[in-house]
C-alpha positions as a printed NumPy array, in Angstrom:
array([[ -96.138,  -15.771,  131.987],
       [ -98.318,  -12.349,  132.591],
       [-102.158,  -12.524,  133.606],
       [-103.323,  -11.386,  130.494],
       [-101.295,  -14.417,  128.619],
       [-102.755,  -16.606,  131.223],
       [-106.304,  -15.835,  130.668],
       [-105.659,  -15.947,  126.837],
       [-103.991,  -19.459,  127.143],
       [-107.122,  -20.276,  129.114],
       [-109.643,  -19.206,  126.679],
       [-107.972,  -20.911,  123.758],
       [-107.997,  -24.557,  125.815],
       [-111.85 ,  -24.047,  126.824],
       [-112.17 ,  -23.213,  123.324],
       [-110.516,  -26.248,  121.836],
       [-112.148,  -28.567,  124.142],
       [-115.895,  -30.171,  122.405],
       [-116.565,  -32.625,  125.215],
       [-119.587,  -31.461,  127.128],
       [-118.491,  -33.459,  130.333],
       [-115.105,  -31.871,  130.461],
       [-116.95 ,  -28.437,  129.983],
       [-119.128,  -29.359,  132.614],
       [-116.857,  -30.233,  135.396],
       [-114.316,  -27.13 ,  134.49 ],
       [-117.177,  -24.975,  134.382],
       [-118.361,  -26.384,  137.526],
       [-114.607,  -25.569,  139.018],
       [-114.167,  -22.175,  138.097],
       [-117.512,  -21.357,  139.331],
       [-116.691,  -22.659,  142.602],
       [-116.137,  -19.606,  145.079],
       [-115.917,  -21.569,  148.27 ],
       [-113.169,  -24.16 ,  146.726],
       [-112.422,  -27.136,  148.632],
       [-109.235,  -27.283,  147.937],
       [-108.421,  -23.749,  149.988],
       [-105.276,  -23.683,  151.923],
       [-105.559,  -24.66 ,  155.628],
       [-103.882,  -23.9  ,  158.8  ],
       [-101.633,  -26.26 ,  160.786],
       [-104.448,  -27.154,  162.936],
       [-107.   ,  -28.08 ,  160.228],
       [-104.419,  -29.855,  158.525],
       [-103.753,  -32.114,  161.614],
       [-107.459,  -32.338,  162.227],
       [-108.305,  -33.92 ,  158.833],
       [-105.154,  -36.555,  159.385],
       [-106.582,  -37.754,  162.282],
       [-110.063,  -38.146,  161.001],
       [-108.749,  -39.847,  158.078],
       [-106.838,  -42.215,  160.285],
       [-109.782,  -42.638,  162.311],
       [-111.924,  -43.483,  159.086],
       [-109.296,  -46.193,  158.152],
       [-109.255,  -47.973,  161.389],
       [-112.92 ,  -47.907,  161.094],
       [-112.881,  -49.73 ,  157.642],
       [-114.274,  -46.604,  156.165],
       [-111.963,  -46.604,  153.007],
       [-112.074,  -47.918,  149.338],
       [-109.206,  -50.408,  147.726],
       [-107.908,  -50.027,  144.376],
       [-109.822,  -52.961,  143.358],
       [-113.191,  -50.93 ,  144.581],
       [-112.135,  -48.023,  142.924],
       [-111.247,  -49.762,  139.62 ],
       [-114.577,  -51.892,  139.54 ],
       [-116.324,  -48.493,  140.577],
       [-114.272,  -46.855,  137.643],
       [-115.985,  -49.168,  135.169],
       [-119.578,  -48.096,  135.348],
       [-118.873,  -44.926,  134.681]])
């Protein structure tokens, strides 16, 4: 698929969305030039994992039950 075809599909998909919340999320994602999901180098990746392990050991995590209860309030 060429870039032009992909752009056309994106425009068509966006035009078909009538949910304001979805459009706002999409807009925020497309507007974000400093993506949280940018590639990491190996050192950043390892540091991120180490930080996550420390958070779990310190009890700073959410269980599935916690997330389900939280999602009911959305």
